[in-house]
Amino acid sequence: MKSGIDLTHINAAIRPQDDLYRYMNGSWIENSEIPADRPIHGAFHVLRDMSEERTREIIEQADPTKGNEAAQIAALYQSFMDEALIEKLGMTPIKAELDLV
């Protein structure tokens, strides 16, 4: 793949001058499955998912009791993920700000 173009997705049964899109992507279209929870899927979506997962792992490994910036991020993330507390508190934490609107 010296050119940077992945030739495994080419559909050689289609002439490029007839349908360049199907020629270049035909094999990928025929063999790839879009996840049911998404309207589209591709390499950038896979990379985004990997990045989000790695970021989550880094944040979850940070010790929220250390008092540094990583700890602040970890504490914020953990509070964001605490759905039971969020449901219990409801709008109370932001009521004063909402009343200003």
PDB file of N, CA and C in Angstrom:
ATOM      1  N   MET A   1       0.842  -1.180   0.000  1.00  0.00           N
ATOM      2  CA  MET A   1       0.000   0.000   0.000  1.00  0.00           C
ATOM      3  C   MET A   1       0.889   1.246   0.000  1.00  0.00           C
ATOM      4  N   LYS A   2       1.809   1.332  -0.901  1.00  0.00           N
ATOM      5  CA  LYS A   2       2.716   2.472  -0.988  1.00  0.00           C
ATOM      6  C   LYS A   2       1.983   3.771  -1.292  1.00  0.00           C
ATOM      7  N   SER A   3       0.910   3.694  -2.046  1.00  0.00           N
ATOM      8  CA  SER A   3       0.184   4.903  -2.448  1.00  0.00           C
ATOM      9  C   SER A   3      -0.688   5.456  -1.333  1.00  0.00           C
ATOM     10  N   GLY A   4      -0.975   4.655  -0.320  1.00  0.00           N
ATOM     11  CA  GLY A   4      -1.898   5.066   0.727  1.00  0.00           C
ATOM     12  C   GLY A   4      -3.330   4.682   0.416  1.00  0.00           C
ATOM     13  N   ILE A   5      -3.550   4.063  -0.713  1.00  0.00           N
ATOM     14  CA  ILE A   5      -4.887   3.621  -1.112  1.00  0.00           C
ATOM     15  C   ILE A   5      -4.999   2.131  -0.832  1.00  0.00           C
ATOM     16  N   ASP A   6      -6.025   1.760  -0.091  1.00  0.00           N
ATOM     17  CA  ASP A   6      -6.246   0.354   0.240  1.00  0.00           C
ATOM     18  C   ASP A   6      -6.946  -0.317  -0.936  1.00  0.00           C
ATOM     19  N   LEU A   7      -6.209  -1.091  -1.685  1.00  0.00           N
ATOM     20  CA  LEU A   7      -6.746  -1.721  -2.890  1.00  0.00           C
ATOM     21  C   LEU A   7      -7.624  -2.934  -2.600  1.00  0.00           C
ATOM     22  N   THR A   8      -7.694  -3.365  -1.351  1.00  0.00           N
ATOM     23  CA  THR A   8      -8.528  -4.531  -1.033  1.00  0.00           C
ATOM     24  C   THR A   8     -10.015  -4.215  -1.150  1.00  0.00           C
ATOM     25  N   HIS A   9     -10.375  -2.954  -1.157  1.00  0.00           N
ATOM     26  CA  HIS A   9     -11.789  -2.572  -1.234  1.00  0.00           C
ATOM     27  C   HIS A   9     -12.275  -2.387  -2.668  1.00  0.00           C
ATOM     28  N   ILE A  10     -11.376  -2.490  -3.613  1.00  0.00           N
ATOM     29  CA  ILE A  10     -11.736  -2.291  -5.022  1.00  0.00           C
ATOM     30  C   ILE A  10     -12.603  -3.439  -5.526  1.00  0.00           C
ATOM     31  N   ASN A  11     -13.600  -3.092  -6.315  1.00  0.00           N
ATOM     32  CA  ASN A  11     -14.434  -4.085  -6.980  1.00  0.00           C
ATOM     33  C   ASN A  11     -14.019  -4.091  -8.450  1.00  0.00           C
ATOM     34  N   ALA A  12     -13.175  -5.047  -8.811  1.00  0.00           N
ATOM     35  CA  ALA A  12     -12.621  -5.106 -10.168  1.00  0.00           C
ATOM     36  C   ALA A  12     -13.673  -5.446 -11.217  1.00  0.00           C
ATOM     37  N   ALA A  13     -14.848  -5.898 -10.794  1.00  0.00           N
ATOM     38  CA  ALA A  13     -15.913  -6.221 -11.744  1.00  0.00           C
ATOM     39  C   ALA A  13     -16.560  -4.958 -12.321  1.00  0.00           C
ATOM     40  N   ILE A  14     -16.287  -3.825 -11.702  1.00  0.00           N
ATOM     41  CA  ILE A  14     -16.856  -2.558 -12.159  1.00  0.00           C
ATOM     42  C   ILE A  14     -15.739  -1.715 -12.767  1.00  0.00           C
ATOM     43  N   ARG A  15     -16.017  -1.139 -13.920  1.00  0.00           N
ATOM     44  CA  ARG A  15     -15.022  -0.285 -14.565  1.00  0.00           C
ATOM     45  C   ARG A  15     -15.019   1.084 -13.880  1.00  0.00           C
ATOM     46  N   PRO A  16     -13.848   1.626 -13.570  1.00  0.00           N
ATOM     47  CA  PRO A  16     -13.806   2.918 -12.880  1.00  0.00           C
ATOM     48  C   PRO A  16     -14.472   4.042 -13.666  1.00  0.00           C
ATOM     49  N   GLN A  17     -14.420   3.993 -14.981  1.00  0.00           N
ATOM     50  CA  GLN A  17     -15.049   5.048 -15.773  1.00  0.00           C
ATOM     51  C   GLN A  17     -16.575   4.949 -15.765  1.00  0.00           C
ATOM     52  N   ASP A  18     -17.112   3.793 -15.370  1.00  0.00           N
ATOM     53  CA  ASP A  18     -18.566   3.631 -15.287  1.00  0.00           C
ATOM     54  C   ASP A  18     -19.108   4.089 -13.932  1.00  0.00           C
ATOM     55  N   ASP A  19     -18.395   3.738 -12.859  1.00  0.00           N
ATOM     56  CA  ASP A  19     -18.842   4.093 -11.509  1.00  0.00           C
ATOM     57  C   ASP A  19     -17.623   4.062 -10.586  1.00  0.00           C
ATOM     58  N   LEU A  20     -16.938   5.183 -10.488  1.00  0.00           N
ATOM     59  CA  LEU A  20     -15.697   5.245  -9.715  1.00  0.00           C
ATOM     60  C   LEU A  20     -15.929   4.915  -8.241  1.00  0.00           C
ATOM     61  N   TYR A  21     -17.044   5.398  -7.680  1.00  0.00           N
ATOM     62  CA  TYR A  21     -17.335   5.135  -6.265  1.00  0.00           C
ATOM     63  C   TYR A  21     -17.455   3.638  -6.015  1.00  0.00           C
ATOM     64  N   ARG A  22     -18.272   2.947  -6.797  1.00  0.00           N
ATOM     65  CA  ARG A  22     -18.452   1.499  -6.622  1.00  0.00           C
ATOM     66  C   ARG A  22     -17.170   0.734  -6.944  1.00  0.00           C
ATOM     67  N   TYR A  23     -16.408   1.229  -7.902  1.00  0.00           N
ATOM     68  CA  TYR A  23     -15.136   0.589  -8.232  1.00  0.00           C
ATOM     69  C   TYR A  23     -14.193   0.652  -7.027  1.00  0.00           C
ATOM     70  N   MET A  24     -14.056   1.823  -6.428  1.00  0.00           N
ATOM     71  CA  MET A  24     -13.112   2.011  -5.321  1.00  0.00           C
ATOM     72  C   MET A  24     -13.607   1.413  -4.009  1.00  0.00           C
ATOM     73  N   ASN A  25     -14.910   1.373  -3.779  1.00  0.00           N
ATOM     74  CA  ASN A  25     -15.458   0.972  -2.484  1.00  0.00           C
ATOM     75  C   ASN A  25     -16.335  -0.267  -2.527  1.00  0.00           C
ATOM     76  N   GLY A  26     -16.526  -0.844  -3.699  1.00  0.00           N
ATOM     77  CA  GLY A  26     -17.477  -1.940  -3.859  1.00  0.00           C
ATOM     78  C   GLY A  26     -17.265  -3.107  -2.921  1.00  0.00           C
ATOM     79  N   SER A  27     -16.042  -3.543  -2.764  1.00  0.00           N
ATOM     80  CA  SER A  27     -15.767  -4.680  -1.880  1.00  0.00           C
ATOM     81  C   SER A  27     -16.071  -4.327  -0.427  1.00  0.00           C
ATOM     82  N   TRP A  28     -15.716  -3.095  -0.017  1.00  0.00           N
ATOM     83  CA  TRP A  28     -15.994  -2.674   1.354  1.00  0.00           C
ATOM     84  C   TRP A  28     -17.498  -2.622   1.585  1.00  0.00           C
ATOM     85  N   ILE A  29     -18.239  -2.073   0.628  1.00  0.00           N
ATOM     86  CA  ILE A  29     -19.693  -1.968   0.756  1.00  0.00           C
ATOM     87  C   ILE A  29     -20.320  -3.348   0.891  1.00  0.00           C
ATOM     88  N   GLU A  30     -19.856  -4.303   0.106  1.00  0.00           N
ATOM     89  CA  GLU A  30     -20.414  -5.654   0.126  1.00  0.00           C
ATOM     90  C   GLU A  30     -20.047  -6.423   1.390  1.00  0.00           C
ATOM     91  N   ASN A  31     -18.892  -6.156   1.974  1.00  0.00           N
ATOM     92  CA  ASN A  31     -18.388  -6.979   3.076  1.00  0.00           C
ATOM     93  C   ASN A  31     -18.428  -6.321   4.443  1.00  0.00           C
ATOM     94  N   SER A  32     -18.757  -5.053   4.513  1.00  0.00           N
ATOM     95  CA  SER A  32     -18.761  -4.359   5.797  1.00  0.00           C
ATOM     96  C   SER A  32     -20.180  -4.225   6.318  1.00  0.00           C
ATOM     97  N   GLU A  33     -20.279  -4.221   7.627  1.00  0.00           N
ATOM     98  CA  GLU A  33     -21.588  -4.087   8.257  1.00  0.00           C
ATOM     99  C   GLU A  33     -21.599  -2.829   9.114  1.00  0.00           C
ATOM    100  N   ILE A  34     -22.594  -1.998   8.922  1.00  0.00           N
ATOM    101  CA  ILE A  34     -22.751  -0.805   9.747  1.00  0.00           C
ATOM    102  C   ILE A  34     -23.436  -1.243  11.040  1.00  0.00           C
ATOM    103  N   PRO A  35     -22.849  -0.913  12.203  1.00  0.00           N
ATOM    104  CA  PRO A  35     -23.473  -1.296  13.470  1.00  0.00           C
ATOM    105  C   PRO A  35     -24.910  -0.775  13.559  1.00  0.00           C
ATOM    106  N   ALA A  36     -25.775  -1.554  14.176  1.00  0.00           N
ATOM    107  CA  ALA A  36     -27.203  -1.227  14.243  1.00  0.00           C
ATOM    108  C   ALA A  36     -27.476   0.095  14.962  1.00  0.00           C
ATOM    109  N   ASP A  37     -26.582   0.495  15.858  1.00  0.00           N
ATOM    110  CA  ASP A  37     -26.813   1.717  16.627  1.00  0.00           C
ATOM    111  C   ASP A  37     -26.243   2.967  15.956  1.00  0.00           C
ATOM    112  N   ARG A  38     -25.820   2.847  14.682  1.00  0.00           N
ATOM    113  CA  ARG A  38     -25.200   3.977  13.993  1.00  0.00           C
ATOM    114  C   ARG A  38     -25.754   4.138  12.584  1.00  0.00           C
ATOM    115  N   PRO A  39     -25.850   5.384  12.134  1.00  0.00           N
ATOM    116  CA  PRO A  39     -26.310   5.596  10.759  1.00  0.00           C
ATOM    117  C   PRO A  39     -25.190   5.437   9.734  1.00  0.00           C
ATOM    118  N   ILE A  40     -23.933   5.616  10.178  1.00  0.00           N
ATOM    119  CA  ILE A  40     -22.775   5.496   9.296  1.00  0.00           C
ATOM    120  C   ILE A  40     -21.644   4.811  10.049  1.00  0.00           C
ATOM    121  N   HIS A  41     -20.649   4.340   9.307  1.00  0.00           N
ATOM    122  CA  HIS A  41     -19.517   3.674   9.943  1.00  0.00           C
ATOM    123  C   HIS A  41     -18.324   3.732   9.005  1.00  0.00           C
ATOM    124  N   GLY A  42     -17.162   3.894   9.571  1.00  0.00           N
ATOM    125  CA  GLY A  42     -15.946   3.924   8.765  1.00  0.00           C
ATOM    126  C   GLY A  42     -14.722   4.019   9.646  1.00  0.00           C
ATOM    127  N   ALA A  43     -13.573   4.180   9.027  1.00  0.00           N
ATOM    128  CA  ALA A  43     -12.305   4.188   9.750  1.00  0.00           C
ATOM    129  C   ALA A  43     -12.247   5.300  10.797  1.00  0.00           C
ATOM    130  N   PHE A  44     -12.755   6.480  10.472  1.00  0.00           N
ATOM    131  CA  PHE A  44     -12.702   7.573  11.437  1.00  0.00           C
ATOM    132  C   PHE A  44     -13.597   7.304  12.645  1.00  0.00           C
ATOM    133  N   HIS A  45     -14.691   6.602  12.446  1.00  0.00           N
ATOM    134  CA  HIS A  45     -15.562   6.255  13.566  1.00  0.00           C
ATOM    135  C   HIS A  45     -14.877   5.238  14.471  1.00  0.00           C
ATOM    136  N   VAL A  46     -14.178   4.295  13.874  1.00  0.00           N
ATOM    137  CA  VAL A  46     -13.423   3.305  14.657  1.00  0.00           C
ATOM    138  C   VAL A  46     -12.344   4.017  15.466  1.00  0.00           C
ATOM    139  N   LEU A  47     -11.618   4.941  14.841  1.00  0.00           N
ATOM    140  CA  LEU A  47     -10.575   5.687  15.545  1.00  0.00           C
ATOM    141  C   LEU A  47     -11.160   6.525  16.675  1.00  0.00           C
ATOM    142  N   ARG A  48     -12.315   7.158  16.448  1.00  0.00           N
ATOM    143  CA  ARG A  48     -12.960   7.942  17.500  1.00  0.00           C
ATOM    144  C   ARG A  48     -13.347   7.057  18.678  1.00  0.00           C
ATOM    145  N   ASP A  49     -13.919   5.896  18.382  1.00  0.00           N
ATOM    146  CA  ASP A  49     -14.309   4.974  19.445  1.00  0.00           C
ATOM    147  C   ASP A  49     -13.097   4.525  20.250  1.00  0.00           C
ATOM    148  N   MET A  50     -12.001   4.219  19.561  1.00  0.00           N
ATOM    149  CA  MET A  50     -10.777   3.803  20.248  1.00  0.00           C
ATOM    150  C   MET A  50     -10.249   4.934  21.128  1.00  0.00           C
ATOM    151  N   SER A  51     -10.276   6.149  20.614  1.00  0.00           N
ATOM    152  CA  SER A  51      -9.799   7.305  21.366  1.00  0.00           C
ATOM    153  C   SER A  51     -10.652   7.540  22.611  1.00  0.00           C
ATOM    154  N   GLU A  52     -11.967   7.446  22.463  1.00  0.00           N
ATOM    155  CA  GLU A  52     -12.858   7.624  23.610  1.00  0.00           C
ATOM    156  C   GLU A  52     -12.622   6.553  24.668  1.00  0.00           C
ATOM    157  N   GLU A  53     -12.432   5.317  24.240  1.00  0.00           N
ATOM    158  CA  GLU A  53     -12.192   4.221  25.177  1.00  0.00           C
ATOM    159  C   GLU A  53     -10.874   4.420  25.920  1.00  0.00           C
ATOM    160  N   ARG A  54      -9.842   4.795  25.204  1.00  0.00           N
ATOM    161  CA  ARG A  54      -8.535   5.016  25.840  1.00  0.00           C
ATOM    162  C   ARG A  54      -8.586   6.196  26.806  1.00  0.00           C
ATOM    163  N   THR A  55      -9.280   7.252  26.423  1.00  0.00           N
ATOM    164  CA  THR A  55      -9.425   8.407  27.306  1.00  0.00           C
ATOM    165  C   THR A  55     -10.173   8.012  28.571  1.00  0.00           C
ATOM    166  N   ARG A  56     -11.244   7.230  28.413  1.00  0.00           N
ATOM    167  CA  ARG A  56     -12.006   6.767  29.578  1.00  0.00           C
ATOM    168  C   ARG A  56     -11.118   5.952  30.506  1.00  0.00           C
ATOM    169  N   GLU A  57     -10.304   5.055  29.951  1.00  0.00           N
ATOM    170  CA  GLU A  57      -9.412   4.232  30.767  1.00  0.00           C
ATOM    171  C   GLU A  57      -8.404   5.087  31.527  1.00  0.00           C
ATOM    172  N   ILE A  58      -7.842   6.093  30.876  1.00  0.00           N
ATOM    173  CA  ILE A  58      -6.880   6.983  31.535  1.00  0.00           C
ATOM    174  C   ILE A  58      -7.545   7.724  32.686  1.00  0.00           C
ATOM    175  N   ILE A  59      -8.743   8.241  32.437  1.00  0.00           N
ATOM    176  CA  ILE A  59      -9.456   8.990  33.472  1.00  0.00           C
ATOM    177  C   ILE A  59      -9.822   8.083  34.637  1.00  0.00           C
ATOM    178  N   GLU A  60     -10.282   6.883  34.347  1.00  0.00           N
ATOM    179  CA  GLU A  60     -10.681   5.970  35.419  1.00  0.00           C
ATOM    180  C   GLU A  60      -9.493   5.512  36.252  1.00  0.00           C
ATOM    181  N   GLN A  61      -8.294   5.513  35.686  1.00  0.00           N
ATOM    182  CA  GLN A  61      -7.106   5.103  36.431  1.00  0.00           C
ATOM    183  C   GLN A  61      -6.556   6.231  37.305  1.00  0.00           C
ATOM    184  N   ALA A  62      -6.953   7.475  37.027  1.00  0.00           N
ATOM    185  CA  ALA A  62      -6.470   8.607  37.817  1.00  0.00           C
ATOM    186  C   ALA A  62      -7.067   8.547  39.217  1.00  0.00           C
ATOM    187  N   ASP A  63      -6.285   8.917  40.208  1.00  0.00           N
ATOM    188  CA  ASP A  63      -6.727   8.904  41.601  1.00  0.00           C
ATOM    189  C   ASP A  63      -7.357  10.254  41.940  1.00  0.00           C
ATOM    190  N   PRO A  64      -8.679  10.282  42.176  1.00  0.00           N
ATOM    191  CA  PRO A  64      -9.350  11.560  42.426  1.00  0.00           C
ATOM    192  C   PRO A  64      -8.997  12.186  43.774  1.00  0.00           C
ATOM    193  N   THR A  65      -8.231  11.503  44.614  1.00  0.00           N
ATOM    194  CA  THR A  65      -7.904  12.040  45.941  1.00  0.00           C
ATOM    195  C   THR A  65      -6.557  12.746  45.979  1.00  0.00           C
ATOM    196  N   LYS A  66      -5.808  12.750  44.887  1.00  0.00           N
ATOM    197  CA  LYS A  66      -4.453  13.317  44.905  1.00  0.00           C
ATOM    198  C   LYS A  66      -4.421  14.839  44.836  1.00  0.00           C
ATOM    199  N   GLY A  67      -5.453  15.484  44.339  1.00  0.00           N
ATOM    200  CA  GLY A  67      -5.504  16.937  44.316  1.00  0.00           C
ATOM    201  C   GLY A  67      -4.844  17.603  43.123  1.00  0.00           C
ATOM    202  N   ASN A  68      -4.339  16.848  42.175  1.00  0.00           N
ATOM    203  CA  ASN A  68      -3.732  17.453  40.988  1.00  0.00           C
ATOM    204  C   ASN A  68      -4.773  17.571  39.873  1.00  0.00           C
ATOM    205  N   GLU A  69      -4.349  18.046  38.700  1.00  0.00           N
ATOM    206  CA  GLU A  69      -5.293  18.235  37.595  1.00  0.00           C
ATOM    207  C   GLU A  69      -5.918  16.921  37.143  1.00  0.00           C
ATOM    208  N   ALA A  70      -5.114  15.862  37.108  1.00  0.00           N
ATOM    209  CA  ALA A  70      -5.653  14.553  36.725  1.00  0.00           C
ATOM    210  C   ALA A  70      -6.713  14.108  37.723  1.00  0.00           C
ATOM    211  N   ALA A  71      -6.491  14.413  38.990  1.00  0.00           N
ATOM    212  CA  ALA A  71      -7.462  14.058  40.024  1.00  0.00           C
ATOM    213  C   ALA A  71      -8.758  14.835  39.834  1.00  0.00           C
ATOM    214  N   GLN A  72      -8.650  16.103  39.469  1.00  0.00           N
ATOM    215  CA  GLN A  72      -9.846  16.911  39.237  1.00  0.00           C
ATOM    216  C   GLN A  72     -10.647  16.367  38.059  1.00  0.00           C
ATOM    217  N   ILE A  73      -9.946  15.980  37.006  1.00  0.00           N
ATOM    218  CA  ILE A  73     -10.617  15.394  35.843  1.00  0.00           C
ATOM    219  C   ILE A  73     -11.295  14.089  36.231  1.00  0.00           C
ATOM    220  N   ALA A  74     -10.589  13.258  37.009  1.00  0.00           N
ATOM    221  CA  ALA A  74     -11.156  11.979  37.447  1.00  0.00           C
ATOM    222  C   ALA A  74     -12.396  12.203  38.304  1.00  0.00           C
ATOM    223  N   ALA A  75     -12.333  13.168  39.217  1.00  0.00           N
ATOM    224  CA  ALA A  75     -13.480  13.451  40.084  1.00  0.00           C
ATOM    225  C   ALA A  75     -14.667  13.961  39.268  1.00  0.00           C
ATOM    226  N   LEU A  76     -14.405  14.837  38.311  1.00  0.00           N
ATOM    227  CA  LEU A  76     -15.473  15.349  37.453  1.00  0.00           C
ATOM    228  C   LEU A  76     -16.106  14.218  36.650  1.00  0.00           C
ATOM    229  N   TYR A  77     -15.268  13.363  36.080  1.00  0.00           N
ATOM    230  CA  TYR A  77     -15.760  12.235  35.290  1.00  0.00           C
ATOM    231  C   TYR A  77     -16.599  11.298  36.162  1.00  0.00           C
ATOM    232  N   GLN A  78     -16.101  10.983  37.352  1.00  0.00           N
ATOM    233  CA  GLN A  78     -16.842  10.078  38.234  1.00  0.00           C
ATOM    234  C   GLN A  78     -18.181  10.682  38.647  1.00  0.00           C
ATOM    235  N   SER A  79     -18.212  11.991  38.876  1.00  0.00           N
ATOM    236  CA  SER A  79     -19.493  12.613  39.230  1.00  0.00           C
ATOM    237  C   SER A  79     -20.451  12.595  38.046  1.00  0.00           C
ATOM    238  N   PHE A  80     -19.908  12.742  36.850  1.00  0.00           N
ATOM    239  CA  PHE A  80     -20.713  12.689  35.632  1.00  0.00           C
ATOM    240  C   PHE A  80     -21.301  11.295  35.423  1.00  0.00           C
ATOM    241  N   MET A  81     -20.566  10.268  35.807  1.00  0.00           N
ATOM    242  CA  MET A  81     -20.996   8.888  35.588  1.00  0.00           C
ATOM    243  C   MET A  81     -21.883   8.347  36.714  1.00  0.00           C
ATOM    244  N   ASP A  82     -22.019   9.077  37.810  1.00  0.00           N
ATOM    245  CA  ASP A  82     -22.818   8.621  38.950  1.00  0.00           C
ATOM    246  C   ASP A  82     -24.297   8.914  38.681  1.00  0.00           C
ATOM    247  N   GLU A  83     -24.919   8.058  37.879  1.00  0.00           N
ATOM    248  CA  GLU A  83     -26.303   8.286  37.460  1.00  0.00           C
ATOM    249  C   GLU A  83     -27.283   8.263  38.627  1.00  0.00           C
ATOM    250  N   ALA A  84     -27.026   7.425  39.619  1.00  0.00           N
ATOM    251  CA  ALA A  84     -27.934   7.352  40.765  1.00  0.00           C
ATOM    252  C   ALA A  84     -27.972   8.694  41.499  1.00  0.00           C
ATOM    253  N   LEU A  85     -26.816   9.292  41.731  1.00  0.00           N
ATOM    254  CA  LEU A  85     -26.774  10.591  42.404  1.00  0.00           C
ATOM    255  C   LEU A  85     -27.389  11.683  41.532  1.00  0.00           C
ATOM    256  N   ILE A  86     -27.133  11.629  40.247  1.00  0.00           N
ATOM    257  CA  ILE A  86     -27.713  12.615  39.324  1.00  0.00           C
ATOM    258  C   ILE A  86     -29.236  12.555  39.379  1.00  0.00           C
ATOM    259  N   GLU A  87     -29.786  11.350  39.336  1.00  0.00           N
ATOM    260  CA  GLU A  87     -31.245  11.184  39.404  1.00  0.00           C
ATOM    261  C   GLU A  87     -31.787  11.650  40.752  1.00  0.00           C
ATOM    262  N   LYS A  88     -31.059  11.365  41.818  1.00  0.00           N
ATOM    263  CA  LYS A  88     -31.502  11.747  43.158  1.00  0.00           C
ATOM    264  C   LYS A  88     -31.536  13.271  43.313  1.00  0.00           C
ATOM    265  N   LEU A  89     -30.500  13.953  42.819  1.00  0.00           N
ATOM    266  CA  LEU A  89     -30.410  15.404  42.979  1.00  0.00           C
ATOM    267  C   LEU A  89     -31.301  16.168  42.007  1.00  0.00           C
ATOM    268  N   GLY A  90     -31.574  15.565  40.864  1.00  0.00           N
ATOM    269  CA  GLY A  90     -32.416  16.235  39.872  1.00  0.00           C
ATOM    270  C   GLY A  90     -31.840  17.580  39.458  1.00  0.00           C
ATOM    271  N   MET A  91     -32.686  18.605  39.418  1.00  0.00           N
ATOM    272  CA  MET A  91     -32.259  19.946  38.995  1.00  0.00           C
ATOM    273  C   MET A  91     -31.689  20.782  40.138  1.00  0.00           C
ATOM    274  N   THR A  92     -31.703  20.268  41.350  1.00  0.00           N
ATOM    275  CA  THR A  92     -31.278  21.040  42.516  1.00  0.00           C
ATOM    276  C   THR A  92     -29.912  21.706  42.346  1.00  0.00           C
ATOM    277  N   PRO A  93     -28.874  21.009  41.865  1.00  0.00           N
ATOM    278  CA  PRO A  93     -27.558  21.658  41.765  1.00  0.00           C
ATOM    279  C   PRO A  93     -27.514  22.876  40.832  1.00  0.00           C
ATOM    280  N   ILE A  94     -28.399  22.944  39.857  1.00  0.00           N
ATOM    281  CA  ILE A  94     -28.359  24.071  38.913  1.00  0.00           C
ATOM    282  C   ILE A  94     -29.604  24.957  38.995  1.00  0.00           C
ATOM    283  N   LYS A  95     -30.406  24.754  40.032  1.00  0.00           N
ATOM    284  CA  LYS A  95     -31.660  25.505  40.160  1.00  0.00           C
ATOM    285  C   LYS A  95     -31.430  27.011  40.187  1.00  0.00           C
ATOM    286  N   ALA A  96     -30.443  27.475  40.918  1.00  0.00           N
ATOM    287  CA  ALA A  96     -30.185  28.920  41.013  1.00  0.00           C
ATOM    288  C   ALA A  96     -29.869  29.513  39.642  1.00  0.00           C
ATOM    289  N   GLU A  97     -29.073  28.808  38.849  1.00  0.00           N
ATOM    290  CA  GLU A  97     -28.733  29.289  37.511  1.00  0.00           C
ATOM    291  C   GLU A  97     -29.962  29.275  36.600  1.00  0.00           C
ATOM    292  N   LEU A  98     -30.786  28.235  36.717  1.00  0.00           N
ATOM    293  CA  LEU A  98     -31.999  28.149  35.898  1.00  0.00           C
ATOM    294  C   LEU A  98     -32.989  29.258  36.253  1.00  0.00           C
ATOM    295  N   ASP A  99     -33.040  29.613  37.533  1.00  0.00           N
ATOM    296  CA  ASP A  99     -33.951  30.677  37.966  1.00  0.00           C
ATOM    297  C   ASP A  99     -33.574  32.032  37.363  1.00  0.00           C
ATOM    298  N   LEU A 100     -32.326  32.195  36.968  1.00  0.00           N
ATOM    299  CA  LEU A 100     -31.873  33.453  36.363  1.00  0.00           C
ATOM    300  C   LEU A 100     -32.351  33.614  34.926  1.00  0.00           C
ATOM    301  N   VAL A 101     -32.747  32.515  34.319  1.00  0.00           N
ATOM    302  CA  VAL A 101     -33.143  32.557  32.908  1.00  0.00           C
ATOM    303  C   VAL A 101     -34.577  33.012  32.759  1.00  0.00           C
TER     304      VAL A 101
END
